[in-house]
């Protein structure tokens, strides 16, 4: 590679990195506890275990469970209900909010016992440590603009990765893989460390960056789906006012959805008027049973007035792409060992960022020292010349 | 670039990238066997980051 080309790539690497480094550092630091958010939240929550009932005991209907929760929160509306027999056996999570379209920050999570219809926990919306980490990571408390800005920083990071790979070539031509020159100078030690850590983690860094950028488009994608495919599916309801009467049975909606999607399980149910459904329907999101297909959810729309089945369609490809990319960003799909690997590689990424910043700093300092030496020499020469003249 | 120098610069990085990608994809299949394969594969680049990080951060440059 020609020297001028190297200089150009160096400039690209320097400027893209300088702009995004501070945000990437924030993302790596807040991401670290988020990898273990399930474990951390489970450790700190005080939800009692659901009651154990004798075999064959009659379970209350989901409608009656929801009714008990609703009675305890008369001024709030339900946005979604969900349950997961494997992770949280016997529990139902109900998301209450001030209105159907109120933001998730204001969600009041209520956990009910599915077997006794008793309230297990009610968590008022509050900003605990994990939520601060989450919102810093997702949007820096700046809603959709914040998310899209972080997506832009991710794009810059991808350019920094590509230019870094290009610059790796001329440096490594004379070095063996993994050599860290610890004896020569501080700058070479940090340069070699920066290079070896980034090249070892290259594939992981790229995957996490790209899937992170894809994830920043989740909310626009959801809006597109809502205004496009969802509107088409509920075409015949477009002139009907928002449903105000008592909603049809939740249990009946579930069995309608299961009839429409045999071999699938309920992931969660969005209530009418929320961001995940139409104004007139329960959206029963069905998921596959294997770890891979459980990521690809599919909504069955059930008329929340009559309880009849309206339509079911696969989500559009761009929503599916986001859903499939998510586990590769979160690292939550391969048990605790995968999470530990994720954490170590995240720390390596922090080391890459800090060493890069340090290299830029000492290079600048070396440059200014060099200039200072040159000017000093020059002024000495001028002094000498003046003395000669005198 | 000369063929040998390509191999010298890119040999190990390409192998490591393949190991990482295969590991990441295997884990999502979901069976316990595949998970264990994934952990073993992904622990290779993870081990290397610890090893090189240790060398780089421990050894102070002798002045």
mmCIF file of N, CA and C in Angstrom, chain A residues 75-79 95-108 125:
data_model
loop_
_atom_site.group_PDB
_atom_site.id
_atom_site.type_symbol
_atom_site.label_atom_id
_atom_site.label_comp_id
_atom_site.label_asym_id
_atom_site.label_seq_id
_atom_site.Cartn_x
_atom_site.Cartn_y
_atom_site.Cartn_z
ATOM 1 N N UNK A 75 -57.565 2.917 37.860
ATOM 2 C CA UNK A 75 -57.349 4.094 37.003
ATOM 3 C C UNK A 75 -56.364 3.842 35.872
ATOM 4 N N UNK A 76 -55.898 2.605 35.742
ATOM 5 C CA UNK A 76 -54.916 2.326 34.702
ATOM 6 C C UNK A 76 -55.489 1.390 33.654
ATOM 7 N N UNK A 77 -54.853 1.366 32.477
ATOM 8 C CA UNK A 77 -55.295 0.446 31.425
ATOM 9 C C UNK A 77 -54.210 -0.611 31.208
ATOM 10 N N UNK A 78 -54.629 -1.757 30.694
ATOM 11 C CA UNK A 78 -53.676 -2.836 30.422
ATOM 12 C C UNK A 78 -53.114 -2.659 29.016
ATOM 13 N N UNK A 79 -51.777 -2.722 28.906
ATOM 14 C CA UNK A 79 -51.148 -2.673 27.578
ATOM 15 C C UNK A 79 -50.848 -4.075 27.050
ATOM 16 N N UNK A 95 -48.887 -5.664 32.131
ATOM 17 C CA UNK A 95 -48.339 -4.318 32.016
ATOM 18 C C UNK A 95 -49.448 -3.278 32.046
ATOM 19 N N UNK A 96 -49.519 -2.539 33.155
ATOM 20 C CA UNK A 96 -50.493 -1.444 33.254
ATOM 21 C C UNK A 96 -49.809 -0.134 32.887
ATOM 22 N N UNK A 97 -50.606 0.783 32.336
ATOM 23 C CA UNK A 97 -50.055 2.109 32.065
ATOM 24 C C UNK A 97 -51.173 3.144 32.148
ATOM 25 N N UNK A 98 -50.790 4.425 32.034
ATOM 26 C CA UNK A 98 -51.792 5.486 32.169
ATOM 27 C C UNK A 98 -52.756 5.523 30.992
ATOM 28 N N UNK A 99 -52.245 5.167 29.789
ATOM 29 C CA UNK A 99 -53.116 5.063 28.625
ATOM 30 C C UNK A 99 -52.537 4.010 27.698
ATOM 31 N N UNK A 100 -53.314 3.630 26.679
ATOM 32 C CA UNK A 100 -52.888 2.528 25.808
ATOM 33 C C UNK A 100 -51.564 2.831 25.099
ATOM 34 N N UNK A 101 -51.310 4.113 24.786
ATOM 35 C CA UNK A 101 -50.099 4.451 24.033
ATOM 36 C C UNK A 101 -49.026 5.117 24.901
ATOM 37 N N UNK A 102 -49.210 5.097 26.227
ATOM 38 C CA UNK A 102 -48.208 5.707 27.112
ATOM 39 C C UNK A 102 -46.877 4.962 26.983
ATOM 40 N N UNK A 103 -45.743 5.680 27.157
ATOM 41 C CA UNK A 103 -44.418 5.073 26.912
ATOM 42 C C UNK A 103 -44.063 4.001 27.950
ATOM 43 N N UNK A 104 -43.213 3.048 27.571
ATOM 44 C CA UNK A 104 -42.860 1.932 28.455
ATOM 45 C C UNK A 104 -42.192 2.375 29.757
ATOM 46 N N UNK A 105 -41.603 3.585 29.775
ATOM 47 C CA UNK A 105 -40.982 4.051 31.023
ATOM 48 C C UNK A 105 -42.009 4.109 32.153
ATOM 49 N N UNK A 106 -43.289 4.346 31.796
ATOM 50 C CA UNK A 106 -44.320 4.522 32.820
ATOM 51 C C UNK A 106 -45.088 3.240 33.124
ATOM 52 N N UNK A 107 -44.613 2.115 32.597
ATOM 53 C CA UNK A 107 -45.325 0.856 32.811
ATOM 54 C C UNK A 107 -45.280 0.448 34.280
ATOM 55 N N UNK A 108 -46.435 0.027 34.787
ATOM 56 C CA UNK A 108 -46.482 -0.579 36.114
ATOM 57 C C UNK A 108 -46.635 -2.081 35.915
ATOM 58 N N UNK A 125 -43.779 2.246 38.419
ATOM 59 C CA UNK A 125 -42.676 2.660 37.550
ATOM 60 C C UNK A 125 -41.652 3.473 38.342
#
